[in-house]
Coordinates of C-alpha atoms in Angstrom, one line a residue:
Chain A
M1 CA -49.2 -178.3 -55.9
K2 CA -49.1 -180.6 -52.9
L3 CA -51.7 -179.6 -50.4
L4 CA -50.6 -181.9 -47.7
E5 CA -47.4 -183.7 -47.2
V6 CA -46.8 -186.2 -44.5
K7 CA -43.2 -187.2 -44.1
N8 CA -41.9 -190.1 -41.9
L9 CA -44.6 -189.7 -39.3
G10 CA -44.0 -191.9 -36.2
V11 CA -46.4 -192.2 -33.2
E12 CA -45.9 -194.2 -30.1
F13 CA -48.2 -195.1 -27.2
H14 CA -46.6 -195.7 -23.9
T15 CA -48.8 -198.3 -22.1
D16 CA -48.4 -200.7 -19.2
E17 CA -47.8 -203.5 -21.6
G18 CA -45.0 -201.7 -23.3
I19 CA -44.4 -199.3 -26.1
V20 CA -46.8 -199.5 -29.0
R21 CA -45.5 -198.2 -32.3
A22 CA -48.9 -197.2 -33.7
A23 CA -47.6 -195.4 -36.7
D24 CA -44.1 -196.1 -38.0
N25 CA -42.5 -194.0 -40.6
I26 CA -45.7 -193.1 -42.5
S27 CA -45.4 -190.9 -45.5
F28 CA -48.0 -189.8 -48.1
D29 CA -49.2 -186.7 -49.8
L30 CA -52.4 -185.2 -51.0
E31 CA -53.1 -182.9 -54.0
Q32 CA -55.8 -180.4 -54.3
G33 CA -59.1 -182.3 -55.2
E34 CA -57.6 -185.7 -54.6
V35 CA -59.2 -188.5 -52.7
L36 CA -56.8 -190.7 -50.7
G37 CA -58.0 -194.0 -49.2
I38 CA -56.2 -195.3 -46.2
V39 CA -57.0 -199.0 -45.8
G40 CA -56.1 -201.6 -43.2
E41 CA -57.6 -203.7 -40.4
S42 CA -58.3 -202.5 -36.9
G43 CA -55.1 -201.4 -35.2
S44 CA -53.2 -200.8 -38.4
G45 CA -52.6 -197.2 -37.5
K46 CA -55.0 -195.5 -40.0
S47 CA -56.9 -193.4 -37.4
V48 CA -53.9 -192.7 -35.3
T49 CA -52.1 -191.3 -38.3
C50 CA -54.9 -188.9 -39.0
L51 CA -55.5 -188.0 -35.4
A52 CA -51.8 -187.2 -35.1
M53 CA -52.0 -184.9 -38.1
M54 CA -54.9 -183.0 -36.4
G55 CA -53.2 -182.9 -33.1
L56 CA -56.1 -184.8 -31.5
L57 CA -54.2 -187.6 -29.9
P58 CA -54.2 -187.6 -26.1
M59 CA -50.6 -186.9 -25.1
P60 CA -49.7 -188.8 -23.0
P61 CA -50.0 -191.7 -23.6
A62 CA -49.4 -190.9 -27.2
K63 CA -46.1 -189.4 -28.4
I64 CA -45.1 -188.2 -31.8
T65 CA -41.6 -189.4 -32.3
S66 CA -40.7 -188.3 -35.7
G67 CA -41.8 -186.7 -38.9
E68 CA -43.5 -183.6 -40.2
V69 CA -47.0 -182.8 -41.6
L70 CA -46.7 -180.0 -44.1
F71 CA -49.9 -178.1 -44.8
N72 CA -49.5 -174.8 -46.7
K73 CA -45.8 -175.1 -46.1
R74 CA -46.3 -175.1 -42.4
D75 CA -45.5 -178.1 -40.2
L76 CA -48.7 -178.8 -38.3
L77 CA -46.8 -180.8 -35.7
K78 CA -44.9 -177.7 -34.6
L79 CA -47.8 -175.3 -34.4
S80 CA -49.0 -174.0 -31.1
E81 CA -52.4 -175.3 -29.8
A82 CA -54.0 -172.0 -30.5
R83 CA -52.9 -171.9 -34.2
M84 CA -53.8 -175.5 -34.6
R85 CA -57.3 -174.8 -33.3
A86 CA -57.7 -172.1 -36.0
I87 CA -57.0 -174.8 -38.7
R88 CA -59.1 -177.6 -37.2
G89 CA -62.7 -177.4 -38.4
K90 CA -61.8 -174.6 -40.9
D91 CA -59.0 -175.8 -43.2
I92 CA -59.0 -179.4 -42.2
S93 CA -62.1 -181.0 -40.8
M94 CA -62.8 -184.5 -39.6
I95 CA -65.8 -186.8 -39.4
F96 CA -65.9 -189.9 -37.3
Q97 CA -66.9 -193.4 -37.4
D98 CA -69.9 -193.5 -35.1
P99 CA -72.4 -190.7 -35.6
F100 CA -74.4 -192.0 -32.6
T101 CA -71.7 -191.0 -30.1
S102 CA -69.9 -188.3 -32.1
L103 CA -72.7 -185.7 -31.7
N104 CA -73.2 -184.2 -28.3
P105 CA -76.5 -185.6 -26.9
Y106 CA -76.9 -182.7 -24.6
L107 CA -76.9 -180.0 -27.2
K108 CA -79.2 -179.1 -30.1
I109 CA -78.0 -179.6 -33.6
S110 CA -78.2 -175.8 -34.1
T111 CA -75.8 -175.2 -31.3
Q112 CA -73.3 -177.8 -32.6
L113 CA -73.5 -176.4 -36.1
M114 CA -73.4 -172.7 -35.3
E115 CA -70.5 -173.0 -32.9
V116 CA -68.2 -173.9 -35.8
L117 CA -69.1 -170.6 -37.6
K118 CA -68.9 -168.7 -34.3
T119 CA -65.4 -170.0 -33.7
H120 CA -64.0 -169.6 -37.1
A121 CA -66.0 -167.0 -39.0
H122 CA -66.3 -164.1 -36.5
T123 CA -67.7 -161.6 -39.0
M124 CA -70.8 -163.7 -39.8
T125 CA -74.0 -162.5 -38.2
Y126 CA -76.4 -164.9 -36.5
A127 CA -78.8 -164.8 -39.4
E128 CA -76.1 -165.4 -42.0
S129 CA -74.7 -168.3 -40.0
K130 CA -78.1 -169.8 -39.7
R131 CA -78.7 -169.4 -43.4
R132 CA -75.4 -171.1 -44.1
C133 CA -76.2 -174.0 -41.9
I134 CA -79.6 -174.6 -43.5
E135 CA -78.1 -174.2 -46.9
V136 CA -75.5 -176.9 -46.2
L137 CA -78.0 -179.2 -44.7
E138 CA -80.2 -178.8 -47.8
Q139 CA -77.2 -179.6 -50.1
L140 CA -76.6 -182.8 -48.2
G141 CA -80.1 -183.9 -48.7
V142 CA -81.4 -183.5 -45.2
P143 CA -85.1 -183.4 -45.4
E144 CA -86.8 -180.5 -43.6
P145 CA -83.6 -178.9 -42.6
E146 CA -85.3 -176.2 -40.5
I147 CA -86.8 -178.8 -38.2
R148 CA -83.6 -180.9 -38.0
F149 CA -81.7 -177.7 -37.2
N150 CA -83.7 -177.3 -34.0
S151 CA -83.6 -181.0 -33.1
Y152 CA -81.5 -182.9 -30.6
P153 CA -79.3 -185.7 -31.9
H154 CA -81.4 -188.5 -30.3
Q155 CA -84.4 -187.4 -32.4
L156 CA -82.6 -188.2 -35.7
S157 CA -81.7 -191.5 -37.4
G158 CA -78.1 -192.7 -37.8
G159 CA -77.9 -191.7 -41.4
L160 CA -79.2 -188.3 -40.7
K161 CA -76.8 -187.9 -37.8
Q162 CA -73.9 -188.7 -40.1
R163 CA -75.2 -186.1 -42.6
I164 CA -75.2 -183.6 -39.8
M165 CA -71.7 -184.5 -39.0
I166 CA -70.7 -184.1 -42.6
A167 CA -72.6 -180.8 -42.8
M168 CA -70.7 -179.6 -39.7
S169 CA -67.4 -180.3 -41.3
L170 CA -68.3 -178.6 -44.6
L171 CA -69.7 -175.4 -43.2
L172 CA -66.5 -173.5 -43.9
Q173 CA -65.6 -175.3 -47.1
P174 CA -62.4 -176.9 -45.8
K175 CA -59.5 -177.8 -48.0
I176 CA -59.2 -181.3 -46.6
L177 CA -61.9 -183.5 -45.2
I178 CA -60.8 -186.5 -43.1
A179 CA -63.4 -189.2 -43.0
D180 CA -62.6 -191.8 -40.4
E181 CA -64.7 -194.9 -41.3
P182 CA -67.7 -192.7 -42.0
T183 CA -70.0 -195.6 -42.9
T184 CA -68.9 -198.4 -40.5
A185 CA -71.8 -197.8 -38.1
L186 CA -74.5 -197.4 -40.7
D187 CA -76.5 -200.0 -42.6
V188 CA -75.7 -200.8 -46.2
T189 CA -78.1 -198.6 -48.1
I190 CA -77.2 -195.6 -46.0
Q191 CA -73.5 -196.4 -46.5
A192 CA -73.9 -196.1 -50.2
Q193 CA -75.7 -192.8 -49.8
I194 CA -73.0 -191.4 -47.6
L195 CA -70.2 -192.5 -50.0
D196 CA -72.1 -190.9 -52.9
L197 CA -72.3 -187.7 -50.9
L198 CA -68.5 -187.7 -50.3
K199 CA -68.0 -188.2 -54.0
D200 CA -70.3 -185.3 -54.7
I201 CA -68.5 -183.0 -52.3
N202 CA -65.2 -183.9 -53.9
K203 CA -66.4 -183.2 -57.4
K204 CA -68.4 -180.1 -56.7
H205 CA -66.2 -178.3 -54.3
G206 CA -62.8 -179.8 -55.1
T207 CA -62.4 -180.8 -51.5
S208 CA -59.6 -183.2 -50.9
I209 CA -60.7 -186.2 -48.9
I210 CA -58.8 -188.7 -46.8
L211 CA -61.0 -191.7 -46.4
I212 CA -60.1 -194.1 -43.7
T213 CA -61.7 -197.6 -44.1
H214 CA -61.1 -201.3 -43.7
D215 CA -63.1 -202.1 -46.8
L216 CA -61.1 -202.0 -50.1
G217 CA -64.4 -202.4 -52.0
V218 CA -65.4 -199.0 -50.7
V219 CA -62.3 -197.1 -51.8
A220 CA -62.1 -198.5 -55.4
D221 CA -64.9 -196.3 -56.6
L222 CA -64.2 -193.2 -54.7
C223 CA -60.4 -192.8 -54.3
H224 CA -57.7 -191.7 -56.6
K225 CA -54.9 -193.0 -54.4
I226 CA -54.8 -195.8 -51.9
Q227 CA -52.5 -196.5 -49.0
V228 CA -52.6 -199.9 -47.4
M229 CA -51.3 -200.1 -43.9
Y230 CA -50.4 -203.1 -41.7
G231 CA -49.3 -203.1 -38.1
G232 CA -48.7 -199.3 -38.0
R233 CA -46.5 -199.6 -41.1
L234 CA -46.9 -198.9 -44.8
A235 CA -47.6 -202.0 -46.8
E236 CA -48.3 -200.6 -50.2
Q237 CA -49.2 -197.3 -51.7
G238 CA -50.2 -196.2 -55.2
D239 CA -53.0 -195.1 -57.4
V240 CA -56.1 -197.2 -57.7
D241 CA -54.8 -199.2 -60.7
D242 CA -51.5 -199.8 -59.0
I243 CA -53.3 -201.3 -56.0
F244 CA -56.0 -203.3 -57.9
Y245 CA -54.1 -204.3 -61.1
R246 CA -50.5 -204.2 -60.3
T247 CA -50.7 -205.5 -56.7
R248 CA -47.2 -206.2 -55.3
H249 CA -47.7 -206.7 -51.5
P250 CA -49.1 -210.1 -50.3
Y251 CA -51.2 -208.3 -47.7
T252 CA -52.9 -206.1 -50.4
K253 CA -53.4 -209.3 -52.4
G254 CA -55.0 -211.0 -49.4
L255 CA -57.3 -208.0 -48.9
L256 CA -58.4 -208.1 -52.5
N257 CA -59.0 -211.8 -52.4
S258 CA -61.2 -211.5 -49.4
I259 CA -63.7 -209.2 -51.0
P260 CA -66.8 -211.2 -51.9
S261 CA -67.5 -211.0 -55.6
L262 CA -70.5 -211.7 -57.9
D263 CA -68.4 -213.9 -60.2
I264 CA -67.5 -216.6 -57.8
E265 CA -69.4 -219.9 -57.6
P266 CA -72.4 -220.0 -55.3
G267 CA -71.6 -221.9 -52.1
S268 CA -67.8 -221.3 -52.3
K269 CA -66.2 -219.9 -49.2
L270 CA -64.6 -216.4 -48.7
K271 CA -60.9 -216.4 -48.7
P272 CA -59.8 -214.8 -45.4
I273 CA -56.2 -213.9 -44.5
P274 CA -55.1 -216.6 -42.0
G275 CA -54.0 -215.6 -38.5
S276 CA -54.8 -212.5 -36.5
P277 CA -53.6 -208.9 -36.4
P278 CA -50.1 -208.4 -35.0
D279 CA -49.3 -207.5 -31.4
L280 CA -48.0 -204.0 -31.8
T281 CA -45.9 -204.2 -28.6
A282 CA -44.0 -207.2 -30.0
L283 CA -43.0 -205.8 -33.5
G284 CA -39.4 -205.6 -34.1
D285 CA -36.9 -205.5 -36.9
F286 CA -38.8 -207.8 -39.2
C287 CA -41.7 -207.7 -41.6
A288 CA -44.9 -207.2 -39.6
F289 CA -46.9 -209.3 -42.0
S290 CA -44.5 -212.2 -42.0
P291 CA -46.4 -214.5 -39.6
R292 CA -49.4 -214.5 -41.8
C293 CA -47.8 -214.2 -45.3
S294 CA -48.1 -217.0 -47.8
K295 CA -44.8 -216.0 -49.5
V296 CA -42.8 -215.7 -46.3
Q297 CA -39.1 -216.7 -46.2
E298 CA -36.4 -216.7 -43.6
K299 CA -35.3 -213.2 -44.5
C300 CA -38.7 -211.7 -43.8
R301 CA -38.5 -212.9 -40.1
T302 CA -35.1 -211.3 -39.5
K303 CA -35.0 -208.1 -41.5
R304 CA -37.5 -205.3 -42.1
P305 CA -38.1 -204.8 -45.8
E306 CA -36.9 -201.5 -47.3
R307 CA -39.4 -199.2 -49.1
T308 CA -39.3 -200.0 -52.8
H309 CA -40.3 -197.3 -55.3
E310 CA -41.8 -198.4 -58.6
T311 CA -42.9 -196.3 -61.5
G312 CA -45.1 -193.3 -60.6
Q313 CA -46.3 -193.2 -57.0
H314 CA -46.3 -197.0 -56.5
V315 CA -44.5 -197.9 -53.3
Y316 CA -44.4 -201.1 -51.2
E317 CA -42.4 -202.7 -48.4
C318 CA -41.8 -206.4 -49.3
F319 CA -38.8 -208.6 -50.1
F320 CA -40.8 -211.0 -52.3
P321 CA -43.5 -209.0 -54.0
Y322 CA -45.9 -210.4 -56.6
E323 CA -44.8 -210.0 -60.2
T324 CA -47.1 -207.8 -62.2
D325 CA -46.1 -208.4 -65.8
Q326 CA -47.8 -211.7 -66.1
L327 CA -51.3 -211.7 -67.5
G328 CA -54.2 -212.5 -65.3
N329 CA -52.6 -211.3 -62.1
A330 CA -54.3 -209.5 -59.3
G331 CA -56.1 -207.3 -61.7
D332 CA -58.4 -209.9 -63.2
R333 CA -61.3 -208.7 -61.3
R334 CA -62.5 -205.2 -60.7
V335 CA -64.2 -204.6 -57.4
G336 CA -66.6 -201.8 -57.4
S337 CA -69.8 -200.5 -56.0
Chain B
M1 CA -94.1 -181.7 -17.7
L2 CA -96.9 -180.3 -15.5
K3 CA -98.7 -183.6 -15.7
Y4 CA -95.5 -185.3 -14.6
I5 CA -95.0 -183.0 -11.6
L6 CA -98.6 -183.5 -10.5
K7 CA -98.2 -187.3 -10.8
R8 CA -95.0 -187.2 -8.8
I9 CA -96.6 -185.0 -6.1
G10 CA -99.5 -187.5 -6.0
G11 CA -97.0 -190.3 -5.5
G12 CA -95.2 -188.3 -2.9
V13 CA -98.4 -187.8 -0.8
V14 CA -99.0 -191.6 -0.9
T15 CA -95.4 -192.1 0.3
L16 CA -95.8 -189.6 3.0
F17 CA -99.0 -191.3 4.2
I18 CA -97.2 -194.6 4.4
V19 CA -94.3 -193.1 6.3
I20 CA -96.7 -191.5 8.8
T21 CA -98.6 -194.7 9.3
L22 CA -95.5 -196.9 9.7
S23 CA -93.7 -194.6 12.1
F24 CA -96.8 -193.9 14.1
F25 CA -97.4 -197.6 14.8
M26 CA -93.7 -198.5 15.1
M27 CA -93.2 -195.9 17.8
R28 CA -96.2 -197.2 19.8
L29 CA -94.7 -200.7 19.6
A30 CA -91.6 -199.5 21.4
P31 CA -91.9 -200.2 25.1
G32 CA -92.6 -197.2 27.4
G33 CA -94.4 -194.0 26.7
P34 CA -93.9 -190.3 27.2
F35 CA -95.0 -190.3 30.8
S36 CA -93.4 -193.5 32.0
K37 CA -90.7 -192.2 34.4
D38 CA -88.5 -193.8 37.0
R39 CA -90.8 -192.4 39.6
A40 CA -94.3 -193.2 38.5
Y41 CA -97.0 -190.6 38.6
P42 CA -100.0 -191.3 40.9
P43 CA -102.6 -193.1 38.8
E44 CA -105.2 -190.3 38.9
I45 CA -102.7 -187.8 37.6
L46 CA -101.4 -190.1 34.9
R47 CA -105.0 -190.8 33.8
N48 CA -105.6 -187.0 33.5
I49 CA -102.5 -186.4 31.6
E50 CA -103.2 -189.3 29.2
A51 CA -106.7 -188.1 28.7
K52 CA -105.3 -184.7 27.7
Y53 CA -103.1 -186.2 25.0
H54 CA -105.8 -188.8 24.0
L55 CA -103.4 -191.6 25.0
D56 CA -106.3 -193.3 26.9
K57 CA -108.2 -194.1 23.7
P58 CA -107.7 -197.2 21.5
L59 CA -104.6 -197.0 19.2
L60 CA -106.7 -196.8 16.0
V61 CA -108.7 -193.9 17.4
Q62 CA -105.4 -192.1 18.3
Y63 CA -104.2 -192.6 14.8
G64 CA -107.4 -191.2 13.4
I65 CA -107.2 -188.1 15.6
Y66 CA -103.5 -187.6 14.7
L67 CA -104.2 -187.9 11.0
E68 CA -107.2 -185.6 11.1
R69 CA -105.1 -182.9 12.9
V70 CA -102.1 -183.2 10.5
I71 CA -104.1 -183.3 7.3
F72 CA -106.8 -180.8 7.9
H73 CA -105.1 -178.4 10.3
F74 CA -101.4 -178.9 9.5
D75 CA -101.1 -179.3 13.2
L76 CA -98.5 -181.7 14.4
G77 CA -99.9 -181.6 17.9
P78 CA -98.7 -180.5 21.4
S79 CA -95.3 -181.8 22.5
T80 CA -95.6 -184.2 25.4
R81 CA -92.2 -183.3 26.6
Y82 CA -92.1 -179.5 26.4
A83 CA -95.3 -178.5 28.1
D84 CA -97.3 -175.8 26.5
R85 CA -95.4 -175.8 23.3
S86 CA -96.7 -177.2 20.1
V87 CA -94.6 -179.3 17.8
N88 CA -95.1 -176.8 15.0
E89 CA -93.5 -174.1 17.2
L90 CA -90.6 -176.3 18.3
I91 CA -89.8 -177.4 14.7
A92 CA -90.2 -173.9 13.3
S93 CA -87.8 -172.5 15.9
G94 CA -85.2 -175.2 15.3
F95 CA -85.6 -175.2 11.6
E96 CA -84.7 -171.6 11.4
Y97 CA -81.2 -172.2 12.6
S98 CA -80.7 -175.6 10.9
A99 CA -81.8 -174.2 7.6
R100 CA -79.4 -171.2 7.8
I101 CA -76.5 -173.6 8.6
G102 CA -77.8 -176.0 6.0
L103 CA -77.9 -173.2 3.4
G104 CA -74.3 -172.2 4.3
A105 CA -73.2 -175.8 4.1
L106 CA -74.9 -176.2 0.7
I107 CA -73.2 -173.1 -0.8
F108 CA -69.9 -174.1 0.7
S109 CA -70.0 -177.8 -0.3
V110 CA -71.2 -177.1 -3.9
F111 CA -68.6 -174.4 -4.5
V112 CA -65.7 -176.3 -2.9
G113 CA -66.8 -179.7 -4.2
L114 CA -67.4 -178.6 -7.8
C115 CA -64.1 -176.6 -8.0
A116 CA -62.1 -179.5 -6.5
G117 CA -63.8 -182.1 -8.7
L118 CA -63.3 -180.1 -11.9
I119 CA -59.7 -179.3 -11.1
A120 CA -59.1 -183.0 -10.5
A121 CA -60.9 -184.1 -13.6
L122 CA -59.0 -181.7 -15.9
N123 CA -55.7 -182.8 -14.4
H124 CA -56.4 -186.5 -14.5
N125 CA -53.6 -188.6 -12.9
K126 CA -51.5 -185.5 -12.1
F127 CA -50.7 -183.8 -8.9
L128 CA -53.8 -181.6 -9.1
D129 CA -55.9 -184.7 -9.3
Y130 CA -54.2 -186.7 -6.5
F131 CA -54.0 -183.8 -4.1
P132 CA -57.7 -182.7 -3.9
M133 CA -58.8 -186.4 -4.1
S134 CA -56.7 -187.3 -1.1
I135 CA -58.1 -184.4 0.9
S136 CA -61.6 -185.5 0.0
M137 CA -60.8 -189.0 1.0
I138 CA -60.0 -187.6 4.4
G139 CA -63.2 -185.6 4.3
V140 CA -65.3 -188.6 3.5
S141 CA -63.8 -190.8 6.2
M142 CA -63.3 -188.3 9.1
P143 CA -66.2 -188.3 11.6
D144 CA -67.9 -184.9 11.9
F145 CA -67.3 -184.5 15.6
V146 CA -63.5 -184.8 15.0
L147 CA -63.7 -182.3 12.1
A148 CA -65.8 -179.9 14.1
N149 CA -63.4 -179.9 17.0
I150 CA -60.3 -179.5 14.7
L151 CA -61.9 -176.5 12.9
M152 CA -62.9 -175.0 16.3
L153 CA -59.4 -175.5 17.7
V154 CA -57.7 -173.9 14.7
F155 CA -59.9 -171.1 13.6
A156 CA -61.6 -170.2 17.0
L157 CA -59.0 -171.0 19.7
Q158 CA -55.6 -170.7 17.9
L159 CA -56.2 -168.0 15.3
G160 CA -59.2 -166.4 17.1
W161 CA -60.8 -165.4 13.8
L162 CA -64.2 -166.9 14.6
P163 CA -66.4 -167.4 17.7
V164 CA -66.0 -170.8 19.4
A165 CA -69.7 -171.5 19.6
G166 CA -73.1 -169.8 19.5
I167 CA -74.8 -168.0 16.7
D168 CA -75.1 -164.4 18.0
S169 CA -73.6 -163.0 14.8
F170 CA -73.1 -164.0 11.2
S171 CA -69.5 -165.2 11.9
G172 CA -71.0 -167.8 14.3
Y173 CA -72.5 -169.6 11.3
I174 CA -69.2 -170.0 9.5
L175 CA -67.6 -172.9 11.4
P176 CA -70.8 -175.0 11.7
S177 CA -71.6 -174.5 8.0
A178 CA -68.0 -175.3 7.0
T179 CA -68.0 -178.5 9.1
L180 CA -71.2 -179.7 7.6
G181 CA -70.2 -178.5 4.2
L182 CA -66.8 -180.1 4.1
I183 CA -68.3 -183.5 4.6
F184 CA -70.7 -183.1 1.7
A185 CA -68.0 -181.3 -0.4
S186 CA -65.9 -184.4 -0.3
S187 CA -68.6 -186.5 -1.8
I188 CA -69.5 -183.8 -4.4
A189 CA -65.9 -183.5 -5.4
R190 CA -65.6 -187.2 -6.0
L191 CA -68.8 -187.3 -7.9
T192 CA -67.9 -184.3 -10.0
R193 CA -64.6 -185.8 -10.9
G194 CA -66.1 -189.1 -11.9
G195 CA -68.9 -187.6 -13.9
M196 CA -66.5 -185.2 -15.7
L197 CA -63.9 -187.9 -16.5
E198 CA -66.6 -190.0 -18.0
I199 CA -67.9 -187.2 -20.2
L200 CA -64.4 -186.0 -21.2
G201 CA -63.7 -189.4 -22.6
Q202 CA -66.7 -189.4 -24.9
D203 CA -66.5 -189.3 -28.7
F204 CA -68.3 -186.0 -28.9
V205 CA -65.6 -184.3 -27.0
R206 CA -63.1 -185.4 -29.7
T207 CA -65.6 -184.0 -32.3
A208 CA -65.7 -180.7 -30.4
R209 CA -61.9 -180.6 -30.4
A210 CA -61.8 -181.4 -34.1
K211 CA -64.0 -178.4 -34.7
G212 CA -61.4 -176.2 -33.3
L213 CA -63.2 -175.2 -30.2
S214 CA -61.2 -173.9 -27.2
Q215 CA -60.7 -176.0 -24.1
R216 CA -62.9 -173.5 -22.2
T217 CA -65.9 -173.8 -24.6
I218 CA -65.6 -177.5 -24.6
L219 CA -65.7 -177.6 -20.8
W220 CA -68.6 -175.2 -20.3
R221 CA -70.7 -176.0 -23.3
H222 CA -70.1 -179.6 -24.1
T223 CA -69.2 -181.4 -20.9
L224 CA -70.5 -179.6 -17.8
K225 CA -74.2 -180.5 -18.2
G226 CA -73.6 -184.2 -18.6
G227 CA -70.8 -184.3 -16.0
L228 CA -73.0 -182.8 -13.3
V229 CA -75.8 -185.4 -13.6
P230 CA -74.4 -187.6 -10.8
V231 CA -73.9 -184.5 -8.6
V232 CA -77.5 -183.4 -9.1
S233 CA -78.9 -186.7 -8.1
Y234 CA -76.7 -186.8 -5.0
L235 CA -77.8 -183.2 -4.1
G236 CA -81.5 -184.1 -3.6
P237 CA -81.1 -186.2 -0.4
A238 CA -78.0 -184.3 0.6
I239 CA -79.8 -181.0 0.8
A240 CA -82.5 -182.6 2.9
S241 CA -80.0 -183.8 5.4
M242 CA -78.1 -180.5 5.4
M243 CA -81.3 -178.6 6.1
T244 CA -82.6 -180.8 8.9
G245 CA -79.5 -180.3 10.9
S246 CA -76.8 -182.5 12.3
L247 CA -77.0 -183.4 16.0
I248 CA -73.2 -183.5 16.3
V249 CA -72.6 -180.2 14.7
E250 CA -75.3 -178.5 16.7
K251 CA -74.1 -180.0 19.9
V252 CA -70.5 -179.1 19.3
F253 CA -71.3 -175.5 18.3
N254 CA -74.2 -175.2 20.8
I255 CA -76.9 -174.3 18.2
P256 CA -80.6 -174.7 19.0
G257 CA -81.4 -176.4 15.7
L258 CA -83.5 -179.3 14.6
G259 CA -80.9 -182.1 15.0
R260 CA -81.4 -182.5 18.8
F261 CA -85.2 -182.9 18.4
F262 CA -84.6 -186.0 16.2
V263 CA -82.6 -187.7 18.8
D264 CA -84.2 -186.4 22.0
S265 CA -87.7 -187.0 21.0
A266 CA -87.1 -190.6 20.2
T267 CA -85.3 -191.3 23.5
N268 CA -88.0 -189.4 25.5
R269 CA -90.9 -191.1 23.6
D270 CA -92.2 -187.7 22.7
Y271 CA -94.5 -189.2 20.2
T272 CA -95.7 -186.0 18.6
L273 CA -92.3 -184.4 18.3
A274 CA -90.8 -187.5 16.9
M275 CA -93.6 -187.8 14.4
G276 CA -93.2 -184.2 13.5
S277 CA -89.5 -184.5 12.8
V278 CA -90.1 -187.6 10.7
I279 CA -92.8 -185.8 8.6
V280 CA -90.6 -182.7 8.1
F281 CA -87.7 -184.9 6.9
A282 CA -89.9 -187.0 4.7
V283 CA -91.5 -184.0 3.1
L284 CA -88.1 -182.4 2.3
I285 CA -86.7 -185.6 0.8
I286 CA -89.8 -186.2 -1.3
A287 CA -89.9 -182.6 -2.6
L288 CA -86.2 -182.5 -3.3
N289 CA -86.3 -185.7 -5.2
I290 CA -89.1 -184.4 -7.4
F291 CA -87.1 -181.2 -7.9
V292 CA -84.0 -183.2 -8.9
D293 CA -85.9 -185.3 -11.3
C294 CA -87.2 -182.2 -13.0
V295 CA -83.6 -180.8 -13.2
Y296 CA -82.5 -183.9 -15.0
G297 CA -84.8 -182.9 -17.9
L298 CA -83.1 -179.5 -18.1
L299 CA -79.7 -181.1 -18.2
D300 CA -80.4 -184.0 -20.5
P301 CA -82.8 -183.6 -23.4
R302 CA -83.1 -187.3 -23.8
V303 CA -85.1 -187.5 -20.5
T304 CA -88.8 -187.4 -21.2
Y305 CA -91.6 -187.0 -18.8
D306 CA -94.4 -189.3 -19.9

């Protein structure tokens, strides 16, 4: 059964420079226990999509122009603020990119953890709540959880802070965990630990996860499904094999090629995608990736590609996709951890 | 924490000593003295008077005598202007009224300022932001003697709700406190708004919302402490100037407060009274700043006292 279904979600920002279509006709779904990776560069609309689902975008300047977000057959976009509050932090919880600024420096960890239970689990006593917090901290490998529980955020390291953030989001065993670039602000060894942790949570508790990242290497190992976004639009969507071995969209291909690999010759250069991210105020009825695309043709600059559905869940928006039936195509290298 | 406070008090004593020394000598550098009048006293009488106030001795000796009296007896000396009254007495009598008005102004300004600032911050860029902020702009820029007279005209003369001047009853304190308070309230409102807007834009507020907390919990628990830091640092010196009285407000409402001593003593070269006023003001400022720095620690756990 589908746990979450996002249909044709559109989000606009009204700014002084013009209207920014930050998310344009975005659709995806999430099954129970599934991990979805949303990949794209800064400004591609990954975070905006998730913040819109959670009702966390500041409105104005943001405005949701179309679509629905079905969770348990209810459209989250139509729920009142009070009902949405009851879902946030309980059924769907979210962790953010920067654990250094996402925890409140003025409050103890205990306050910030306990208030989740106080808000959503009214029947729990103080002692039960505290036991639950310590238990989750222990599960997440926080050393000396009793001491951390009574600390302030500035007394903890970055990795510990992110573990606290994750603990906070898991206290009530949510159905969906949205992780918005959870490892970007952390150093590489800690990154790996946090990703392992997310994998664990998914396996042990069957929590569905939406992992937002700009690193395709990160998602390969962890995700079942991947959605690649560009300029607020969907570029390509499919299961991990679709994206890695049956790549259709030139942007996905570019992302894959830019991942450093152990097989390449020493001294050879990385292959970046030429050009810079699109100006979202200037996007019109044409392919957003066309200015940077190696396969671009006249049609791409004058018309916006339709959504093409392939076998299974594989979807892409491109007039001139890569062929997949040839041997040795995009799938000749597996990128993993 | 105790060590920190003791250290700060030690520093405060040094500051106070420097303030006393500087103002003592600077005042003596100014031409004239307490007994130089248009019509000069006969030389014998002048000598007698000067001898009484030790003004005939060398400057350093005078300084020594003054310090000894202040430090060991807490005695600010006799006033040279108001015969037979000590500076301690004069300041105590004035401070009583100034402190009452100052306390009224403090309560008024904090209440009005915080409310206006919070309302403005929570309604950022809407009418309820622009309206209180325009009023506070007027409050910041309007001189106190204009404000005092407007309030007096409206509430005392037109409406007749409050007495025009004097402090025979409680109601007499309302207008002077409000005048003084409104001026400080304007600054507090602007600082509150600025501080709250900065905190409300922080990532941890988004985290709090993502946890499903209500707007009220987020406001009280997550943002108020941090948002009020700028207000607290402003309140230290602000309380000192509220408590020591405003000459204008006291003149307009005819209150025998401290404010007039500050000005009169300087123009009259009333050395001891001027020094006494300076010391009272300096002590208040130093004490309040230490207090404010301790309050920081209560507000922000990242502040350490080593």
